[in-house]
Amino acid sequence: MVIYQVMVIRPDRRSTLMDVCDNEEQMKKVTVLELRKKICDRLGKNPDDLTLIFTGQVLEDGRTLSSYGIQHMSTIHVLIRQPGGGGPCEPHGLGDRTGRNMSKERLDEFNHEPGSESSR
């Protein structure tokens, strides 16, 4: 009996062989969501935090692997959403309290302040 597998490439570039099903008929019916759950069980991640990619396409949960042309020993890349991110932006944009380090959009205002040589 042949076990149908796919190669999963993780963000750290390590690869893992995942057992998908037992035969070709089952392989035609396996959904992306089913594979996502198997990968999550193996990696200990939340399914909502994974994005699966095959030949540059983001895989949609409701579709079958076969609808993307995924076969025995195809390679699937996994992206894992990381927790965190920045908080809300400062109300006046980028920079410190004295106005330094502001975004380039505001740079012109700093270069042409009243009394500076460039504004004369």
CSV table of N, CA and C in Angstrom, one decimal:
chain,number,residue,atom,x,y,z
A,1,MET,N,0.8,-1.2,0.0
A,1,MET,CA,0.0,0.0,0.0
A,1,MET,C,0.9,1.2,0.0
A,2,VAL,N,0.6,2.2,-0.9
A,2,VAL,CA,1.3,3.4,-1.0
A,2,VAL,C,0.6,4.5,-0.2
A,3,ILE,N,1.3,5.2,0.6
A,3,ILE,CA,0.8,6.3,1.4
A,3,ILE,C,1.1,7.6,0.6
A,4,TYR,N,0.0,8.3,0.3
A,4,TYR,CA,0.2,9.6,-0.5
A,4,TYR,C,0.6,10.7,0.5
A,5,GLN,N,1.7,11.3,0.1
A,5,GLN,CA,2.3,12.3,0.9
A,5,GLN,C,2.6,13.6,0.1
A,6,VAL,N,2.7,14.7,0.9
A,6,VAL,CA,3.2,16.0,0.3
A,6,VAL,C,4.4,16.4,1.1
A,7,MET,N,5.3,17.2,0.5
A,7,MET,CA,6.4,17.8,1.2
A,7,MET,C,6.0,19.2,1.7
A,8,VAL,N,6.1,19.4,2.9
A,8,VAL,CA,5.8,20.7,3.5
A,8,VAL,C,7.1,21.5,3.9
A,9,ILE,N,7.2,22.7,3.3
A,9,ILE,CA,8.4,23.5,3.6
A,9,ILE,C,7.9,24.6,4.5
A,10,ARG,N,8.6,24.6,5.7
A,10,ARG,CA,8.2,25.5,6.8
A,10,ARG,C,9.0,26.8,6.6
A,11,PRO,N,8.6,27.9,7.3
A,11,PRO,CA,9.3,29.2,7.1
A,11,PRO,C,10.8,29.1,7.5
A,12,ASP,N,11.1,28.2,8.4
A,12,ASP,CA,12.6,28.1,8.7
A,12,ASP,C,13.3,27.2,7.7
A,13,ARG,N,12.7,27.0,6.5
A,13,ARG,CA,13.2,26.2,5.4
A,13,ARG,C,13.4,24.7,5.7
A,14,ARG,N,12.9,24.2,6.9
A,14,ARG,CA,13.0,22.8,7.1
A,14,ARG,C,11.8,22.2,6.4
A,15,SER,N,12.0,20.9,6.0
A,15,SER,CA,10.9,20.3,5.3
A,15,SER,C,10.4,19.1,6.1
A,16,THR,N,9.1,18.8,5.9
A,16,THR,CA,8.5,17.7,6.6
A,16,THR,C,7.6,17.0,5.6
A,17,LEU,N,7.7,15.6,5.6
A,17,LEU,CA,6.8,14.8,4.8
A,17,LEU,C,5.5,14.6,5.6
A,18,MET,N,4.4,14.9,4.9
A,18,MET,CA,3.1,14.8,5.6
A,18,MET,C,2.3,13.7,4.9
A,19,ASP,N,1.8,12.7,5.7
A,19,ASP,CA,0.9,11.7,5.1
A,19,ASP,C,-0.4,12.3,4.8
A,20,VAL,N,-1.0,12.2,3.6
A,20,VAL,CA,-2.2,12.8,3.3
A,20,VAL,C,-3.3,11.8,3.3
A,21,CYS,N,-3.1,10.6,2.6
A,21,CYS,CA,-4.2,9.6,2.5
A,21,CYS,C,-3.5,8.3,2.0
A,22,ASP,N,-4.4,7.3,1.8
A,22,ASP,CA,-3.9,6.0,1.5
A,22,ASP,C,-3.9,5.6,0.0
A,23,ASN,N,-4.7,6.3,-0.8
A,23,ASN,CA,-4.8,5.9,-2.2
A,23,ASN,C,-5.2,7.1,-3.1
A,24,GLU,N,-5.1,6.9,-4.4
A,24,GLU,CA,-5.3,8.0,-5.4
A,24,GLU,C,-6.7,8.5,-5.3
A,25,GLU,N,-7.7,7.6,-5.1
A,25,GLU,CA,-9.1,8.1,-5.1
A,25,GLU,C,-9.3,9.0,-3.9
A,26,GLN,N,-8.7,8.7,-2.7
A,26,GLN,CA,-8.8,9.6,-1.6
A,26,GLN,C,-8.1,10.9,-1.8
A,27,MET,N,-7.0,10.8,-2.5
A,27,MET,CA,-6.2,12.0,-2.8
A,27,MET,C,-7.0,13.0,-3.6
A,28,LYS,N,-7.8,12.6,-4.5
A,28,LYS,CA,-8.7,13.5,-5.3
A,28,LYS,C,-9.7,14.2,-4.4
A,29,LYS,N,-10.0,13.7,-3.3
A,29,LYS,CA,-11.1,14.3,-2.4
A,29,LYS,C,-10.6,15.1,-1.2
A,30,VAL,N,-9.3,15.0,-0.9
A,30,VAL,CA,-8.8,15.7,0.2
A,30,VAL,C,-8.8,17.2,0.0
A,31,THR,N,-9.4,17.9,1.0
A,31,THR,CA,-9.5,19.4,0.9
A,31,THR,C,-8.2,20.1,1.5
A,32,VAL,N,-8.1,21.3,1.1
A,32,VAL,CA,-7.0,22.1,1.7
A,32,VAL,C,-7.2,22.2,3.2
A,33,LEU,N,-8.4,22.4,3.6
A,33,LEU,CA,-8.7,22.5,5.1
A,33,LEU,C,-8.2,21.2,5.8
A,34,GLU,N,-8.5,20.1,5.2
A,34,GLU,CA,-8.0,18.8,5.9
A,34,GLU,C,-6.5,18.8,6.0
A,35,LEU,N,-5.8,19.2,4.9
A,35,LEU,CA,-4.3,19.2,5.0
A,35,LEU,C,-3.9,20.3,6.0
A,36,ARG,N,-4.5,21.4,6.0
A,36,ARG,CA,-4.2,22.5,7.0
A,36,ARG,C,-4.2,21.9,8.4
A,37,LYS,N,-5.3,21.2,8.7
A,37,LYS,CA,-5.4,20.6,10.1
A,37,LYS,C,-4.3,19.6,10.4
A,38,LYS,N,-4.0,18.8,9.4
A,38,LYS,CA,-2.9,17.9,9.7
A,38,LYS,C,-1.6,18.6,9.9
A,39,ILE,N,-1.3,19.6,9.2
A,39,ILE,CA,-0.1,20.4,9.3
A,39,ILE,C,-0.1,21.1,10.7
A,40,CYS,N,-1.2,21.6,11.1
A,40,CYS,CA,-1.3,22.3,12.4
A,40,CYS,C,-1.1,21.3,13.5
A,41,ASP,N,-1.6,20.1,13.4
A,41,ASP,CA,-1.4,19.1,14.4
A,41,ASP,C,0.1,18.8,14.6
A,42,ARG,N,0.8,18.7,13.4
A,42,ARG,CA,2.2,18.4,13.4
A,42,ARG,C,3.0,19.5,14.0
A,43,LEU,N,2.7,20.8,13.6
A,43,LEU,CA,3.5,21.9,14.0
A,43,LEU,C,3.0,22.5,15.3
A,44,GLY,N,1.8,22.1,15.8
A,44,GLY,CA,1.3,22.7,17.1
A,44,GLY,C,0.9,24.2,16.9
A,45,LYS,N,0.3,24.5,15.7
A,45,LYS,CA,-0.1,25.8,15.4
A,45,LYS,C,-1.6,25.9,15.3
A,46,ASN,N,-2.2,27.1,15.3
A,46,ASN,CA,-3.6,27.3,15.1
A,46,ASN,C,-3.8,27.4,13.6
A,47,PRO,N,-4.9,26.7,13.1
A,47,PRO,CA,-5.1,26.7,11.6
A,47,PRO,C,-5.3,28.1,11.0
A,48,ASP,N,-5.8,29.0,11.8
A,48,ASP,CA,-6.0,30.4,11.3
A,48,ASP,C,-4.7,31.1,11.1
A,49,ASP,N,-3.6,30.6,11.7
A,49,ASP,CA,-2.3,31.3,11.6
A,49,ASP,C,-1.5,30.8,10.4
A,50,LEU,N,-2.0,29.8,9.6
A,50,LEU,CA,-1.2,29.2,8.5
A,50,LEU,C,-1.8,29.6,7.2
A,51,THR,N,-0.9,29.9,6.3
A,51,THR,CA,-1.2,30.1,4.9
A,51,THR,C,-0.4,29.1,4.1
A,52,LEU,N,-1.2,28.3,3.2
A,52,LEU,CA,-0.5,27.3,2.4
A,52,LEU,C,-0.4,27.8,1.0
A,53,ILE,N,0.8,27.6,0.4
A,53,ILE,CA,1.1,28.1,-0.9
A,53,ILE,C,1.6,26.9,-1.8
A,54,PHE,N,1.0,26.8,-3.0
A,54,PHE,CA,1.5,25.8,-4.0
A,54,PHE,C,1.7,26.5,-5.3
A,55,THR,N,2.8,26.4,-5.9
A,55,THR,CA,3.2,27.1,-7.2
A,55,THR,C,2.8,28.6,-7.2
A,56,GLY,N,3.0,29.2,-6.1
A,56,GLY,CA,2.8,30.7,-6.0
A,56,GLY,C,1.3,31.0,-5.7
A,57,GLN,N,0.4,30.1,-5.6
A,57,GLN,CA,-1.0,30.3,-5.3
A,57,GLN,C,-1.3,30.1,-3.8
A,58,VAL,N,-2.0,31.0,-3.2
A,58,VAL,CA,-2.5,30.8,-1.9
A,58,VAL,C,-3.7,29.8,-2.0
A,59,LEU,N,-3.6,28.7,-1.2
A,59,LEU,CA,-4.7,27.7,-1.2
A,59,LEU,C,-5.9,28.1,-0.4
A,60,GLU,N,-7.1,27.8,-1.0
A,60,GLU,CA,-8.3,28.1,-0.3
A,60,GLU,C,-8.9,26.9,0.3
A,61,ASP,N,-9.3,27.0,1.6
A,61,ASP,CA,-9.8,25.8,2.4
A,61,ASP,C,-10.8,25.0,1.7
A,62,GLY,N,-11.8,25.5,1.0
A,62,GLY,CA,-12.9,24.8,0.5
A,62,GLY,C,-12.6,24.0,-0.8
A,63,ARG,N,-11.4,24.2,-1.3
A,63,ARG,CA,-11.0,23.5,-2.6
A,63,ARG,C,-10.3,22.2,-2.3
A,64,THR,N,-10.3,21.3,-3.2
A,64,THR,CA,-9.5,20.1,-3.1
A,64,THR,C,-8.1,20.3,-3.5
A,65,LEU,N,-7.2,19.5,-2.9
A,65,LEU,CA,-5.8,19.5,-3.3
A,65,LEU,C,-5.6,19.3,-4.8
A,66,SER,N,-6.4,18.3,-5.3
A,66,SER,CA,-6.3,18.0,-6.8
A,66,SER,C,-6.8,19.1,-7.7
A,67,SER,N,-7.6,20.0,-7.2
A,67,SER,CA,-8.1,21.1,-8.0
A,67,SER,C,-6.9,22.1,-8.3
A,68,TYR,N,-5.9,22.0,-7.5
A,68,TYR,CA,-4.7,22.9,-7.7
A,68,TYR,C,-3.6,22.1,-8.4
A,69,GLY,N,-3.9,20.8,-8.7
A,69,GLY,CA,-2.8,20.0,-9.3
A,69,GLY,C,-1.9,19.3,-8.4
A,70,ILE,N,-2.2,19.4,-7.1
A,70,ILE,CA,-1.3,18.8,-6.0
A,70,ILE,C,-1.5,17.3,-6.1
A,71,GLN,N,-0.3,16.6,-6.1
A,71,GLN,CA,-0.2,15.2,-6.3
A,71,GLN,C,0.7,14.6,-5.2
A,72,HIS,N,0.9,13.3,-5.2
A,72,HIS,CA,1.8,12.6,-4.3
A,72,HIS,C,3.2,13.3,-4.5
A,73,MET,N,3.8,13.7,-3.4
A,73,MET,CA,5.1,14.3,-3.3
A,73,MET,C,5.2,15.7,-3.8
A,74,SER,N,4.1,16.4,-4.0
A,74,SER,CA,4.1,17.8,-4.4
A,74,SER,C,4.7,18.6,-3.2
A,75,THR,N,5.2,19.8,-3.4
A,75,THR,CA,5.8,20.6,-2.4
A,75,THR,C,4.8,21.8,-2.1
A,76,ILE,N,4.5,21.9,-0.8
A,76,ILE,CA,3.6,23.0,-0.3
A,76,ILE,C,4.4,23.8,0.7
A,77,HIS,N,4.4,25.1,0.5
A,77,HIS,CA,5.0,26.1,1.4
A,77,HIS,C,4.0,26.6,2.4
A,78,VAL,N,4.5,26.7,3.7
A,78,VAL,CA,3.7,27.1,4.8
A,78,VAL,C,4.2,28.4,5.3
A,79,LEU,N,3.3,29.4,5.4
A,79,LEU,CA,3.7,30.7,6.1
A,79,LEU,C,2.9,30.7,7.4
A,80,ILE,N,3.6,31.1,8.5
A,80,ILE,CA,2.9,31.2,9.8
A,80,ILE,C,2.8,32.6,10.2
A,81,ARG,N,1.6,33.0,10.5
A,81,ARG,CA,1.4,34.4,10.9
A,81,ARG,C,1.9,34.5,12.4
A,82,GLN,N,2.7,35.5,12.6
A,82,GLN,CA,3.3,35.7,13.9
A,82,GLN,C,2.4,36.7,14.7
A,83,PRO,N,2.3,36.4,16.0
A,83,PRO,CA,1.5,37.3,16.9
A,83,PRO,C,2.2,38.6,17.0
A,84,GLY,N,1.5,39.6,17.4
A,84,GLY,CA,2.0,40.9,17.7
A,84,GLY,C,1.8,41.9,16.6
A,85,GLY,N,2.7,42.8,16.4
A,85,GLY,CA,2.5,43.9,15.5
A,85,GLY,C,2.5,45.2,16.2
A,86,GLY,N,2.5,46.2,15.6
A,86,GLY,CA,2.6,47.5,16.2
A,86,GLY,C,1.3,48.0,16.8
A,87,GLY,N,1.3,48.8,17.7
A,87,GLY,CA,0.1,49.4,18.2
A,87,GLY,C,-0.3,50.6,17.3
A,88,PRO,N,-1.3,51.3,17.8
A,88,PRO,CA,-1.7,52.4,16.9
A,88,PRO,C,-0.6,53.5,16.7
A,89,CYS,N,-0.7,54.1,15.5
A,89,CYS,CA,0.3,55.2,15.2
A,89,CYS,C,0.1,56.4,16.1
A,90,GLU,N,1.2,57.1,16.2
A,90,GLU,CA,1.1,58.4,16.9
A,90,GLU,C,0.2,59.3,16.2
A,91,PRO,N,-0.5,60.2,17.0
A,91,PRO,CA,-1.5,61.0,16.3
A,91,PRO,C,-0.9,62.0,15.3
A,92,HIS,N,0.3,62.4,15.5
A,92,HIS,CA,0.9,63.4,14.6
A,92,HIS,C,1.9,62.7,13.6
A,93,GLY,N,1.9,61.4,13.4
A,93,GLY,CA,2.8,60.8,12.5
A,93,GLY,C,4.1,60.3,13.1
A,94,LEU,N,5.1,60.2,12.3
A,94,LEU,CA,6.4,59.7,12.8
A,94,LEU,C,7.2,60.8,13.4
A,95,GLY,N,8.1,60.4,14.3
A,95,GLY,CA,9.0,61.3,14.8
A,95,GLY,C,9.0,61.5,16.3
A,96,ASP,N,10.0,62.2,16.8
A,96,ASP,CA,10.0,62.4,18.3
A,96,ASP,C,9.2,63.7,18.6
A,97,ARG,N,9.2,64.1,19.8
A,97,ARG,CA,8.4,65.2,20.3
A,97,ARG,C,8.9,66.5,19.7
A,98,THR,N,10.2,66.6,19.4
A,98,THR,CA,10.7,67.9,18.9
A,98,THR,C,10.5,68.0,17.4
A,99,GLY,N,9.9,67.0,16.7
A,99,GLY,CA,9.7,67.1,15.3
A,99,GLY,C,10.7,66.5,14.4
A,100,ARG,N,11.8,66.0,15.1
A,100,ARG,CA,12.8,65.4,14.3
A,100,ARG,C,12.4,64.0,13.9
A,101,ASN,N,13.0,63.5,12.8
A,101,ASN,CA,12.8,62.1,12.3
A,101,ASN,C,11.4,61.9,11.8
A,102,MET,N,10.8,63.0,11.3
A,102,MET,CA,9.4,62.9,10.7
A,102,MET,C,9.6,62.3,9.3
A,103,SER,N,8.5,61.9,8.8
A,103,SER,CA,8.5,61.3,7.5
A,103,SER,C,8.9,62.2,6.4
A,104,LYS,N,9.3,61.7,5.2
A,104,LYS,CA,9.8,62.5,4.2
A,104,LYS,C,8.7,63.5,3.6
A,105,GLU,N,7.5,63.2,3.8
A,105,GLU,CA,6.4,64.1,3.4
A,105,GLU,C,6.5,65.4,4.1
A,106,ARG,N,7.0,65.4,5.3
A,106,ARG,CA,7.1,66.6,6.1
A,106,ARG,C,8.5,67.3,6.0
A,107,LEU,N,9.4,66.6,5.3
A,107,LEU,CA,10.8,67.1,5.2
A,107,LEU,C,10.8,68.5,4.7
A,108,ASP,N,10.0,68.8,3.7
A,108,ASP,CA,10.0,70.1,3.0
A,108,ASP,C,9.7,71.2,4.0
A,109,GLU,N,8.8,71.0,4.9
A,109,GLU,CA,8.4,72.0,5.9
A,109,GLU,C,9.6,72.3,6.8
A,110,PHE,N,10.4,71.3,7.1
A,110,PHE,CA,11.6,71.6,8.0
A,110,PHE,C,12.7,72.3,7.3
A,111,ASN,N,12.8,72.1,6.0
A,111,ASN,CA,13.8,72.8,5.2
A,111,ASN,C,13.5,74.2,4.9
A,112,HIS,N,12.2,74.6,5.0
A,112,HIS,CA,11.8,76.0,4.7
A,112,HIS,C,11.2,76.7,5.9
A,113,GLU,N,11.7,76.5,7.0
A,113,GLU,CA,11.2,77.2,8.2
A,113,GLU,C,11.5,78.7,8.1
A,114,PRO,N,10.6,79.5,8.6
A,114,PRO,CA,10.9,81.0,8.6
A,114,PRO,C,12.2,81.3,9.3
A,115,GLY,N,13.0,82.1,8.7
A,115,GLY,CA,14.3,82.5,9.3
A,115,GLY,C,15.5,81.6,8.8
A,116,SER,N,15.2,80.5,8.2
A,116,SER,CA,16.3,79.7,7.7
A,116,SER,C,16.8,80.3,6.4
A,117,GLU,N,18.1,80.0,6.1
A,117,GLU,CA,18.7,80.5,4.8
A,117,GLU,C,18.0,80.0,3.6
A,118,SER,N,17.4,78.8,3.6
A,118,SER,CA,16.8,78.3,2.4
A,118,SER,C,15.5,79.0,2.1
A,119,SER,N,14.9,79.7,3.1
A,119,SER,CA,13.6,80.3,2.8
A,119,SER,C,13.7,81.7,2.4
A,120,ARG,N,14.9,82.2,2.3
A,120,ARG,CA,15.2,83.7,2.0
A,120,ARG,C,15.3,83.9,0.5
